[in-house]
mmCIF file with all atom_site columns, C-alpha atoms in Angstrom:
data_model
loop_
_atom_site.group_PDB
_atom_site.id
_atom_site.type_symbol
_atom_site.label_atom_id
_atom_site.label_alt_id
_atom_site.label_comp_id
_atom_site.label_asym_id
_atom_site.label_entity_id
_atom_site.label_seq_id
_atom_site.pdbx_PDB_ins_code
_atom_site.Cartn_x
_atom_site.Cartn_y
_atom_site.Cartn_z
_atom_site.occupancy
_atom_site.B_iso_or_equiv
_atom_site.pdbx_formal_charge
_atom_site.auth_seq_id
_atom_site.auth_comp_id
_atom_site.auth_asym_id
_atom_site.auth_atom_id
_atom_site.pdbx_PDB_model_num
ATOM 1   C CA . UNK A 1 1   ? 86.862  79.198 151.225 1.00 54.00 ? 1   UNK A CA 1
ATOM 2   C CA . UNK A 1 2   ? 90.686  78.044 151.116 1.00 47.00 ? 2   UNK A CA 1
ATOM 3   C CA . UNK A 1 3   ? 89.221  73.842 150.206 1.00 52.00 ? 3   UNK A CA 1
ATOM 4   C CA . UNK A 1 4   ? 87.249  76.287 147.537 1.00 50.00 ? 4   UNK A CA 1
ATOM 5   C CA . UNK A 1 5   ? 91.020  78.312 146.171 1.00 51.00 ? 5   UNK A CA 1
ATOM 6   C CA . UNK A 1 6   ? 92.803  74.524 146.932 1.00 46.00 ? 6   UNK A CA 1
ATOM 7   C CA . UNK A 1 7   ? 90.200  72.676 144.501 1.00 50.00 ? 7   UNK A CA 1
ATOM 8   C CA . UNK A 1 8   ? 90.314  75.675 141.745 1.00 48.00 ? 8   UNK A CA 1
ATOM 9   C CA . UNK A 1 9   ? 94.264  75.638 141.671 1.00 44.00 ? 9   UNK A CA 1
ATOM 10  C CA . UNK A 1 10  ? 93.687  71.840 141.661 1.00 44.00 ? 10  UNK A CA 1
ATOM 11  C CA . UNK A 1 11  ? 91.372  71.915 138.773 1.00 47.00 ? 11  UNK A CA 1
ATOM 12  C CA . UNK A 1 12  ? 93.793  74.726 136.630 1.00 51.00 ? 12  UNK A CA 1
ATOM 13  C CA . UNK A 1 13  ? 96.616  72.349 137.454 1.00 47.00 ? 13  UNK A CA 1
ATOM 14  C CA . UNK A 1 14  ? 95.141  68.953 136.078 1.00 45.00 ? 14  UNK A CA 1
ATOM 15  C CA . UNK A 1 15  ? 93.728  70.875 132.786 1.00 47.00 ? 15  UNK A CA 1
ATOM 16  C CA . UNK A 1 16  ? 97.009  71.931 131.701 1.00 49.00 ? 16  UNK A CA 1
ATOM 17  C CA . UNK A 1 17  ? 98.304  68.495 130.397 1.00 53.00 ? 17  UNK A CA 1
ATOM 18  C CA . UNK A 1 18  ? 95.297  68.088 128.437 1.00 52.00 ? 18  UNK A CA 1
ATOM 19  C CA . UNK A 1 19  ? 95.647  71.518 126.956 1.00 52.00 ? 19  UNK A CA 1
ATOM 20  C CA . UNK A 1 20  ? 99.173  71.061 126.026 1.00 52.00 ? 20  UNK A CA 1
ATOM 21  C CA . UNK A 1 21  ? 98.409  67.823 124.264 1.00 52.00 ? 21  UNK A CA 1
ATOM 22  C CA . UNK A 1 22  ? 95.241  69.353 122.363 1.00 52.00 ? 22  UNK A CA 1
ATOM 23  C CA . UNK A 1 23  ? 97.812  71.322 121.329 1.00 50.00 ? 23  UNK A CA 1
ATOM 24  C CA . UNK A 1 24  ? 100.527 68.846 120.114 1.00 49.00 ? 24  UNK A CA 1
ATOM 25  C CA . UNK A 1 25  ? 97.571  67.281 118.128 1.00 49.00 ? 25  UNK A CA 1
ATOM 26  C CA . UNK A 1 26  ? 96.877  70.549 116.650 1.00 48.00 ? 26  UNK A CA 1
ATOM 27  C CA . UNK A 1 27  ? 99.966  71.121 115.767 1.00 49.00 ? 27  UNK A CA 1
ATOM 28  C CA . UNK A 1 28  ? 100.965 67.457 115.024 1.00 49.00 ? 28  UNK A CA 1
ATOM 29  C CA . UNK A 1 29  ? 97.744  66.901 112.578 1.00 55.00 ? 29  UNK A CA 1
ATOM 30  C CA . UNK A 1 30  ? 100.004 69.033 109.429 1.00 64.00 ? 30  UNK A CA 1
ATOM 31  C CA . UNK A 1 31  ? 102.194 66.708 108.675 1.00 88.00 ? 31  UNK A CA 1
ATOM 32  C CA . UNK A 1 32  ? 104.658 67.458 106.497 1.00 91.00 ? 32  UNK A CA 1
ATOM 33  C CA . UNK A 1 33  ? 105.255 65.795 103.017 1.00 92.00 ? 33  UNK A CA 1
ATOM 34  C CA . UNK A 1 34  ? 107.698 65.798 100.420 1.00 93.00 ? 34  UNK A CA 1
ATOM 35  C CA . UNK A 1 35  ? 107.176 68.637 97.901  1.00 92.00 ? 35  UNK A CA 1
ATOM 36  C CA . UNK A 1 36  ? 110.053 67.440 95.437  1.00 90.00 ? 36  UNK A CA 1
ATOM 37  C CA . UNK A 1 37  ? 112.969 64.701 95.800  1.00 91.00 ? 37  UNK A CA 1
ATOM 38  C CA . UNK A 1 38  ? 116.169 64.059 94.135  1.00 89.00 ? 38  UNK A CA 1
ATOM 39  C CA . UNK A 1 39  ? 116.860 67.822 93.606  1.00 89.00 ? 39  UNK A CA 1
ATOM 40  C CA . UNK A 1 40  ? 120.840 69.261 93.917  1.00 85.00 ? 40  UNK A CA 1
ATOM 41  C CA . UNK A 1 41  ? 121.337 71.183 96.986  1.00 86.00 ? 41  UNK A CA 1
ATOM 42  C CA . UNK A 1 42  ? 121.672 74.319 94.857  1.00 80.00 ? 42  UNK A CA 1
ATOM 43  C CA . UNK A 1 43  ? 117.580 73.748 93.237  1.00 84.00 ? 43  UNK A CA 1
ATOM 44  C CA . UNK A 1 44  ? 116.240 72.843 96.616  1.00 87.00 ? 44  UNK A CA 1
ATOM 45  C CA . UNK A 1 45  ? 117.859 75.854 98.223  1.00 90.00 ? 45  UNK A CA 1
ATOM 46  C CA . UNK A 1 46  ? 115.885 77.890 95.666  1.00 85.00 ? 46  UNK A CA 1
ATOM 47  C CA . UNK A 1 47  ? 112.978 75.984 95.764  1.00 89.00 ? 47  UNK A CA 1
ATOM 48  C CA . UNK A 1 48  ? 113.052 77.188 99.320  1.00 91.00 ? 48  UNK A CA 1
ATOM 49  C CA . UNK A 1 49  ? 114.280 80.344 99.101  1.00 89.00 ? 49  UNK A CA 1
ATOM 50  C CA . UNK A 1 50  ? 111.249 81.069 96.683  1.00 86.00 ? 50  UNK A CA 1
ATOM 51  C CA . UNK A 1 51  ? 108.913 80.043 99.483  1.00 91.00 ? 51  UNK A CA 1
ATOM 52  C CA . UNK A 1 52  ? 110.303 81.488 101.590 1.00 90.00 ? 52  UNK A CA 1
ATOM 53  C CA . UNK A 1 53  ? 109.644 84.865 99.901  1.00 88.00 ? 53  UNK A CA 1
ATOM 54  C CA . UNK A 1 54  ? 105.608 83.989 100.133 1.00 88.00 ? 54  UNK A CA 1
ATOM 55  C CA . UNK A 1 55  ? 105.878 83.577 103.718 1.00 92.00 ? 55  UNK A CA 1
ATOM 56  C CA . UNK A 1 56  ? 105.884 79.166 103.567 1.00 93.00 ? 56  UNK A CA 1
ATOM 57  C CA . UNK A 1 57  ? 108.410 77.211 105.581 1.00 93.00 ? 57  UNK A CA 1
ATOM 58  C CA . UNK A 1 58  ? 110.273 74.493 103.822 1.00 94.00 ? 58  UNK A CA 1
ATOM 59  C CA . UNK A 1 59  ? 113.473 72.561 104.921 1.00 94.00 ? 59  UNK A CA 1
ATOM 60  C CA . UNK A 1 60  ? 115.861 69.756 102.720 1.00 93.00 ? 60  UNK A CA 1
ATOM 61  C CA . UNK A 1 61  ? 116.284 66.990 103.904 1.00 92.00 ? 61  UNK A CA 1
ATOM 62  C CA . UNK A 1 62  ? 119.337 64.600 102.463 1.00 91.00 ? 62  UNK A CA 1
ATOM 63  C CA . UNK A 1 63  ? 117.979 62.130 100.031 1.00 89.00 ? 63  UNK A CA 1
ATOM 64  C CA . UNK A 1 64  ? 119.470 59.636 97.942  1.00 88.00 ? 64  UNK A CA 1
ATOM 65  C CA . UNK A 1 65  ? 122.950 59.839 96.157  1.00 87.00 ? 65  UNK A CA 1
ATOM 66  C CA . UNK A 1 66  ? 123.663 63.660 97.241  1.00 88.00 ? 66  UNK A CA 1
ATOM 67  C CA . UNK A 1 67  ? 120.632 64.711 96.487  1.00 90.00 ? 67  UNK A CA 1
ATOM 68  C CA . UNK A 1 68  ? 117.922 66.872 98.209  1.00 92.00 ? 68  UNK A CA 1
ATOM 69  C CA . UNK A 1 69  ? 114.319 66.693 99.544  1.00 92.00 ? 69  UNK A CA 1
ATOM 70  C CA . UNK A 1 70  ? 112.044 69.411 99.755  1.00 93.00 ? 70  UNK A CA 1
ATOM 71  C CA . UNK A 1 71  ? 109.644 69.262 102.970 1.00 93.00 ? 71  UNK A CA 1
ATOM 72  C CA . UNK A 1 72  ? 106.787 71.563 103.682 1.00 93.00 ? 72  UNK A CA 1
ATOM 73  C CA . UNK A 1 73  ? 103.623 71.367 105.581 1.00 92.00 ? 73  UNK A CA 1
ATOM 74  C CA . UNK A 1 74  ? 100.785 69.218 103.966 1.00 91.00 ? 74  UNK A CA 1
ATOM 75  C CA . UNK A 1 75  ? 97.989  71.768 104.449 1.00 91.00 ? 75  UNK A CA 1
ATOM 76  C CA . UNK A 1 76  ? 100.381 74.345 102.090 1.00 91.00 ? 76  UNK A CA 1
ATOM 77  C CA . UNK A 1 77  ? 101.353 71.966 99.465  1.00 92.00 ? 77  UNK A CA 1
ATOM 78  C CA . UNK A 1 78  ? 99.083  72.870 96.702  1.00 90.00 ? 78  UNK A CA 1
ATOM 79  C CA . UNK A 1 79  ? 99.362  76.450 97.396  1.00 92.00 ? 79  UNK A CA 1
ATOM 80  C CA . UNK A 1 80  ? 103.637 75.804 97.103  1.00 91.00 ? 80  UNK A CA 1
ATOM 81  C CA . UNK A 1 81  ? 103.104 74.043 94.036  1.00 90.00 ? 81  UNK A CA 1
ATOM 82  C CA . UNK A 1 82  ? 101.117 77.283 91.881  1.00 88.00 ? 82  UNK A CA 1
ATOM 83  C CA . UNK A 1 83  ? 104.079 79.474 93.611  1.00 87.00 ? 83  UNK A CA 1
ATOM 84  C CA . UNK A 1 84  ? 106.775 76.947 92.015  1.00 88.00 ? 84  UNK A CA 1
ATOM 85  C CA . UNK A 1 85  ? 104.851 76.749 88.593  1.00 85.00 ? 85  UNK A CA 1
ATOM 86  C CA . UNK A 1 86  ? 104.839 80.389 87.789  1.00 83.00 ? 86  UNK A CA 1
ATOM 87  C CA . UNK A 1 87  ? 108.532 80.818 88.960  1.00 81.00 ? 87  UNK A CA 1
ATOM 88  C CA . UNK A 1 88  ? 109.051 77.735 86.884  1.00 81.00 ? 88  UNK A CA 1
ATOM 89  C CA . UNK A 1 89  ? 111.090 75.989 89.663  1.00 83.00 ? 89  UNK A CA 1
ATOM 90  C CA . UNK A 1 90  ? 112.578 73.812 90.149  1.00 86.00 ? 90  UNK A CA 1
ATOM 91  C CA . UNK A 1 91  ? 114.310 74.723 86.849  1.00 76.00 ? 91  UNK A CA 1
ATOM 92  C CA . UNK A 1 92  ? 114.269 71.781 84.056  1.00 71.00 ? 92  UNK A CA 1
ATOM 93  C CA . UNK A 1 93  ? 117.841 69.802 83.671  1.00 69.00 ? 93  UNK A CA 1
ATOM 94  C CA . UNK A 1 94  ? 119.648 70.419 80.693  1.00 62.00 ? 94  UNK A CA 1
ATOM 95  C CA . UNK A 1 95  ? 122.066 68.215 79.172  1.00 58.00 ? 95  UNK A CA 1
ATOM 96  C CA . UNK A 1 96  ? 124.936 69.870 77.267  1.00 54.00 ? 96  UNK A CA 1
ATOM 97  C CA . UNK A 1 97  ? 127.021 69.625 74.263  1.00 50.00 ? 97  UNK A CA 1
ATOM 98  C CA . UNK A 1 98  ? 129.680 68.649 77.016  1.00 49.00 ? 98  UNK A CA 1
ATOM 99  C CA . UNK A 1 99  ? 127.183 65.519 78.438  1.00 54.00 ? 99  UNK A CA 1
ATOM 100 C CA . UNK A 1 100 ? 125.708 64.331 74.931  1.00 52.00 ? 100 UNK A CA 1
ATOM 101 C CA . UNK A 1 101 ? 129.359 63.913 73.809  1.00 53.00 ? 101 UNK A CA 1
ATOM 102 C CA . UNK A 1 102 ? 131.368 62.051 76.945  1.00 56.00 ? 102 UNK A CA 1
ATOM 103 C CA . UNK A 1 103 ? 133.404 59.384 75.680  1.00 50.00 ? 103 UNK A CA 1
ATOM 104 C CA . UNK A 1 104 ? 131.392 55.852 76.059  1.00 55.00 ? 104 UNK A CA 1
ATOM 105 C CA . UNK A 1 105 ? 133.334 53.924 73.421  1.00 54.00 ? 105 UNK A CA 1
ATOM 106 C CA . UNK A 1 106 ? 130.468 53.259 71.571  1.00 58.00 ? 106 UNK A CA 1
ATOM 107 C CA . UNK A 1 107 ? 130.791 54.284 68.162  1.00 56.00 ? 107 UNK A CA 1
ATOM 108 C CA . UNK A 1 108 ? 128.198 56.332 66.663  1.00 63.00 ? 108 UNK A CA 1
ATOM 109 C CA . UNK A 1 109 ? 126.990 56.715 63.012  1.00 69.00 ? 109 UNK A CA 1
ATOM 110 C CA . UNK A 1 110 ? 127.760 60.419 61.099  1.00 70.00 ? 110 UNK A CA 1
ATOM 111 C CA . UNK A 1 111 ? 124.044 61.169 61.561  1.00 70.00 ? 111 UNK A CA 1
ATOM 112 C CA . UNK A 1 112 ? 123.437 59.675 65.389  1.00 74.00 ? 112 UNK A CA 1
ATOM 113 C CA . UNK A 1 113 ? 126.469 62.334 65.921  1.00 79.00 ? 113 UNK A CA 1
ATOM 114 C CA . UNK A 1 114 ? 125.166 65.223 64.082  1.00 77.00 ? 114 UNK A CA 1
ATOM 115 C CA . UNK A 1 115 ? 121.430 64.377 65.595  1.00 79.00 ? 115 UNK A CA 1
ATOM 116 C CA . UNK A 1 116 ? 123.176 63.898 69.036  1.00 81.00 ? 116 UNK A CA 1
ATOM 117 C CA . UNK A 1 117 ? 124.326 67.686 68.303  1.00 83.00 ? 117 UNK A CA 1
ATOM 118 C CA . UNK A 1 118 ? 121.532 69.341 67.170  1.00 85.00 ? 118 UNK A CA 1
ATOM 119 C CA . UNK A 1 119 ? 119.844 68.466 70.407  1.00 85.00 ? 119 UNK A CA 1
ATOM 120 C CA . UNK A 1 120 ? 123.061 69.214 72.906  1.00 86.00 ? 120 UNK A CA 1
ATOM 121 C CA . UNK A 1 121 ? 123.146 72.360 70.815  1.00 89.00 ? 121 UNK A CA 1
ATOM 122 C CA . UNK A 1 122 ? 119.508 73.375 71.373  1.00 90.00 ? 122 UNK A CA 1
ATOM 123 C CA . UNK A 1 123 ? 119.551 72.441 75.183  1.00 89.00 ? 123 UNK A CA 1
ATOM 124 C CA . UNK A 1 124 ? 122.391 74.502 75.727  1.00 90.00 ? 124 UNK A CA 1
ATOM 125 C CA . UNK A 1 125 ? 120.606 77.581 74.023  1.00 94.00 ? 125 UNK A CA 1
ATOM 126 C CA . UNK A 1 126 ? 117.683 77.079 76.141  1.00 91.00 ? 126 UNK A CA 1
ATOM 127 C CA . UNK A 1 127 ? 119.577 76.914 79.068  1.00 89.00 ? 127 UNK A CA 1
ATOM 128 C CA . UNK A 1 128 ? 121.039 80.153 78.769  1.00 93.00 ? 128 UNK A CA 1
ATOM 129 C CA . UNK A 1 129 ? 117.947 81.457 77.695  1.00 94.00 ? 129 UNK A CA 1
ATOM 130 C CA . UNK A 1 130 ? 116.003 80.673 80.895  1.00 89.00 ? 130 UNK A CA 1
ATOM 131 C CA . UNK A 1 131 ? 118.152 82.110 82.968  1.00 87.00 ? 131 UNK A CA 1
ATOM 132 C CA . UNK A 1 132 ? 117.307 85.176 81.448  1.00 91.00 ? 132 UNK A CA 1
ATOM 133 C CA . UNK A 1 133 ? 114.750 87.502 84.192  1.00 88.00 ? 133 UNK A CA 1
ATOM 134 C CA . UNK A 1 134 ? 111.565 86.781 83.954  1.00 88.00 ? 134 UNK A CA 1
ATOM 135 C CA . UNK A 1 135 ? 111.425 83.532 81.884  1.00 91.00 ? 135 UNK A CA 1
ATOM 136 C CA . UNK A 1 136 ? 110.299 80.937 82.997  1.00 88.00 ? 136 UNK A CA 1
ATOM 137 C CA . UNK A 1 137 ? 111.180 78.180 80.642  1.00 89.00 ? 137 UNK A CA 1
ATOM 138 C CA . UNK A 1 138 ? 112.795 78.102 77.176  1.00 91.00 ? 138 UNK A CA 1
ATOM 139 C CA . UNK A 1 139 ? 113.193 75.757 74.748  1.00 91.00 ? 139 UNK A CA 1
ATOM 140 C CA . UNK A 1 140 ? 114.704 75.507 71.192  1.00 94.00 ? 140 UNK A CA 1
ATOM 141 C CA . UNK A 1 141 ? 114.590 73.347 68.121  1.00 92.00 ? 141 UNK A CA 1
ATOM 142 C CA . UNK A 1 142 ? 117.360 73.411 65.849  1.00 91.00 ? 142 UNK A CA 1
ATOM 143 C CA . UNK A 1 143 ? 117.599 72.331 62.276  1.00 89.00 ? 143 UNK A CA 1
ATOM 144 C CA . UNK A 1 144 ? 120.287 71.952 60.601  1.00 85.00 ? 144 UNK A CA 1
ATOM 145 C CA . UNK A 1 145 ? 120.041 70.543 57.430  1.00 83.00 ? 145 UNK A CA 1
ATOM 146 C CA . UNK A 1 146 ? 122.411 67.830 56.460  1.00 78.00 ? 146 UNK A CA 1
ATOM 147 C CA . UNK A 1 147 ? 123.685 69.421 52.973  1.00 68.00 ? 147 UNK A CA 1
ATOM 148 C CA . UNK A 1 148 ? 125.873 68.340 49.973  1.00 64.00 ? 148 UNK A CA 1
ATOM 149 C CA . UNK A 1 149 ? 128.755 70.535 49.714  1.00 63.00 ? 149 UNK A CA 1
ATOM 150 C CA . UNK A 1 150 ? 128.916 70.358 46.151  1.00 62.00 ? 150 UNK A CA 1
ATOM 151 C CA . UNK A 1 151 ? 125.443 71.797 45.584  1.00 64.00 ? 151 UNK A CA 1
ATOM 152 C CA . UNK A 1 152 ? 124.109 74.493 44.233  1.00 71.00 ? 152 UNK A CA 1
ATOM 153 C CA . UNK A 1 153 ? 120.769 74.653 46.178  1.00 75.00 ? 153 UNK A CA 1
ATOM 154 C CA . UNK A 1 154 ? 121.593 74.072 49.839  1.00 78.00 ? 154 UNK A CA 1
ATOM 155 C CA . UNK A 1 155 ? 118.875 74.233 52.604  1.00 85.00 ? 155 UNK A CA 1
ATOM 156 C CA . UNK A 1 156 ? 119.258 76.413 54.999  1.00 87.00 ? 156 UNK A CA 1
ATOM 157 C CA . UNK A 1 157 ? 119.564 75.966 58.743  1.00 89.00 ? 157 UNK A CA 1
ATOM 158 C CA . UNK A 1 158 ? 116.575 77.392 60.938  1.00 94.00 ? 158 UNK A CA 1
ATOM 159 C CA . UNK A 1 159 ? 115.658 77.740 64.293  1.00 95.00 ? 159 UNK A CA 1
ATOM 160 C CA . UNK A 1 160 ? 112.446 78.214 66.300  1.00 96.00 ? 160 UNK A CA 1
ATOM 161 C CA . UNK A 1 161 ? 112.654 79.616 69.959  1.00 96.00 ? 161 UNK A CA 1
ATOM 162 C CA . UNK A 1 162 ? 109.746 78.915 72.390  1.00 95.00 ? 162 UNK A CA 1
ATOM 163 C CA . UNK A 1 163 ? 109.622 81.132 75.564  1.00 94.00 ? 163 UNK A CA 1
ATOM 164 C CA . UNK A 1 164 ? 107.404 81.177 78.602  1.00 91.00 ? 164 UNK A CA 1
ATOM 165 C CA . UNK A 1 165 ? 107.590 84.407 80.373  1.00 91.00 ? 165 UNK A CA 1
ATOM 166 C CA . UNK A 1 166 ? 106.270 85.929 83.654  1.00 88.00 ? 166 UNK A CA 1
ATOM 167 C CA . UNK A 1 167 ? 102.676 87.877 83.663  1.00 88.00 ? 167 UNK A CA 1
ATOM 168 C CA . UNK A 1 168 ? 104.512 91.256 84.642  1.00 89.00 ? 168 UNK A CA 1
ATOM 169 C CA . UNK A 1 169 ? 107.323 90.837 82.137  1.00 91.00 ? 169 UNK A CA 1
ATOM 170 C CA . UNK A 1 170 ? 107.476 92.635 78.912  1.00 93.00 ? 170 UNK A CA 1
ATOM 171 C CA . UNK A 1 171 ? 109.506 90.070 76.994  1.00 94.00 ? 171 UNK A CA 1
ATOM 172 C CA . UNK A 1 172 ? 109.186 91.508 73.551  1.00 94.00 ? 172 UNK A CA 1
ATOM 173 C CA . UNK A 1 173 ? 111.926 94.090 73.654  1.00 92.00 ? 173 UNK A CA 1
ATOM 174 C CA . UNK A 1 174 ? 114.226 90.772 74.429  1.00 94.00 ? 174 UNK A CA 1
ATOM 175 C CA . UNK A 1 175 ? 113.328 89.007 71.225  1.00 96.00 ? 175 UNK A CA 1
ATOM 176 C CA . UNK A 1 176 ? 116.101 90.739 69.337  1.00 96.00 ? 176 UNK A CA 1
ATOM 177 C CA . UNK A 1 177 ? 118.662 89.735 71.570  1.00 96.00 ? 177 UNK A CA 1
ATOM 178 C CA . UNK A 1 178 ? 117.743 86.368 71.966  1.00 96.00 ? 178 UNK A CA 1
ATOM 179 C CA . UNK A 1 179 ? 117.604 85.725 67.921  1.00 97.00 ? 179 UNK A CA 1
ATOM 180 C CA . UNK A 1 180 ? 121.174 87.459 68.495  1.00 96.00 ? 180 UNK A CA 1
ATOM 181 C CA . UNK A 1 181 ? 121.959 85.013 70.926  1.00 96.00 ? 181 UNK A CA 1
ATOM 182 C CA . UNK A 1 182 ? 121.246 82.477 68.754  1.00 96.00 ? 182 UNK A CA 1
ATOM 183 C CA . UNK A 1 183 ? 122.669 83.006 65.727  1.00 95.00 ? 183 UNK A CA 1
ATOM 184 C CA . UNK A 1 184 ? 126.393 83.750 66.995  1.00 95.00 ? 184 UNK A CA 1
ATOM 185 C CA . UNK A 1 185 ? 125.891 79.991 68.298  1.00 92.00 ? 185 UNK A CA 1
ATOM 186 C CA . UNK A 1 186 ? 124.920 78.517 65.293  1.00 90.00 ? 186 UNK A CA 1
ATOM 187 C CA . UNK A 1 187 ? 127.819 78.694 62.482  1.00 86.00 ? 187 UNK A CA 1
ATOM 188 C CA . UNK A 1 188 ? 125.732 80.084 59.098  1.00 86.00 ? 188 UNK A CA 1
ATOM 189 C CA . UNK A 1 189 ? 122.599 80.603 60.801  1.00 92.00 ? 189 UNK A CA 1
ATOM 190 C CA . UNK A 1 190 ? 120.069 83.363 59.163  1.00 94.00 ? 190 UNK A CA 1
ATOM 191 C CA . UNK A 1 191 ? 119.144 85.998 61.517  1.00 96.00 ? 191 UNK A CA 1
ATOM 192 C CA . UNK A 1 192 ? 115.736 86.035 59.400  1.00 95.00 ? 192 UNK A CA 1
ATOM 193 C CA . UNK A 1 193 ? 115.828 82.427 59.763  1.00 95.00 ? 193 UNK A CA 1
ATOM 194 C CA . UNK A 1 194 ? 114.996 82.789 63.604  1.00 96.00 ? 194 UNK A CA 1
ATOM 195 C CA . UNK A 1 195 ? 111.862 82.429 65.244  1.00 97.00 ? 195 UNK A CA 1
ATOM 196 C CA . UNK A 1 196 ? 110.868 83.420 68.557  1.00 97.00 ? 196 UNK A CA 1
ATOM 197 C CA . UNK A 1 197 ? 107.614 82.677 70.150  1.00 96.00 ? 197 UNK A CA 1
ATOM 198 C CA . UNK A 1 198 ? 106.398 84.221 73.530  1.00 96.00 ? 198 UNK A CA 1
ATOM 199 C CA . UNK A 1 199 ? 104.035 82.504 75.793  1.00 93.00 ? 199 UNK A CA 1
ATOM 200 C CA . UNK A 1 200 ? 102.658 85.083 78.320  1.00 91.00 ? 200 UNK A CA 1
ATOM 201 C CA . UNK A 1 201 ? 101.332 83.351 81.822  1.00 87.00 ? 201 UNK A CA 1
ATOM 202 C CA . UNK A 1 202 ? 97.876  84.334 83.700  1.00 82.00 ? 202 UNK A CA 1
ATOM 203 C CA . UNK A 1 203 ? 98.118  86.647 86.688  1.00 82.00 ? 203 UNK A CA 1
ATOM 204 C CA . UNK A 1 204 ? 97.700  84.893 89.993  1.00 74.00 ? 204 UNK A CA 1
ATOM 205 C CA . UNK A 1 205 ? 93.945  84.391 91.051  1.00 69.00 ? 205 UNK A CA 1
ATOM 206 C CA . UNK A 1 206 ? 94.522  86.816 93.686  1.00 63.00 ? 206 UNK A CA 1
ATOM 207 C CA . UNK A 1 207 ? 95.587  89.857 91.775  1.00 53.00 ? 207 UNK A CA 1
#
């Protein structure tokens, strides 16, 4: 009887190694991958933070030149990447007025300036735009025609606003603010001269 209890205990003992390295290999066979690189601390903290918020684990990691890495589990990454896409993360980088014009001492043509400036101008409306709740991204296109003073007939300067919103978002009371928005940025610009156009995304599968 006690060789019987002595080989048992003997048997439980030898099978817990194994069981703890089925387990490791379990464990070890989600290996994690990168879900996005070169990101400032402040986007991957987001990035994470959003993930968080749908119950997935993510961590940075330093990359290259101060920026960030985004880790997560391999088996989760696609599911990550639909939660990133409707929250529109990591947001796009926008390049200001105050980055299209640093001094280079190149020297630029009247119209590479004013074309350099319609652009800074329109990324720096559709920045502020998308941080507005429940877009998702914005953009704008800016025309401003290049006029003779002395003329009768001038053209007048437009602009057409593209926004992609959230499913449960209502962005249509917003459109007369934004067409506010952009007019006091634009010296001259028609209010009437202002379009906005609202791009609605699809629910999640799941709901």
């Amino acid at each position: 009887m006690k060789r019987h209890m002595a080989n048992a205990l003997l048997g439980r003992m030898l099978a817990v190694p194994f069981l703890l390295l089925a387990l490791l290999c379990l464990t070890g066979c989600d290996e994690e991958t990168t879900l996005y690189s070169q990101l400032e601390e402040r986007q991957a903290n987001v990035v994470i933070a959003a993930l968080g918020r749908e119950n997935i684990t993510a961590r940075k990691v330093a990359g290259e030149e101060g920026t960030w890495n985004v880790m997560i589990a391999e088996s989760r990454f696609a599911e990550a990447m639909g939660i990133l896409e409707r929250e529109g993360l990591p947001r796009r980088k926008y390049q200001g007025v105050a980055e299209s014009f640093k001094k280079t001492g190149m020297v630029s043509s009247p119209s590479e300036e004013r074309i350099r400036f319609m652009d800074a101008l329109a990324q720096d409306l559709s920045r502020t735009i998308s941080q507005i709740e429940g877009v998702v991204d914005a953009r704008v296109h800016v025309v401003l025609p290049e006029n003779d003073p002395f003329a009768k007939n001038n053209k007048p300067s437009s602009a057409a606003v593209a926004i992609r919103h959230r499913y449960d978002v209502d962005m249509a009371d917003f459109v007369p603010q934004i067409k506010s928005l952009v007019k006091n940025a634009i010296e001259g610009l028609d209010y009437n001269k202002i379009s906005v156009t609202l791009f609605r995304d699809a629910p999640p599968k799941n709901e």
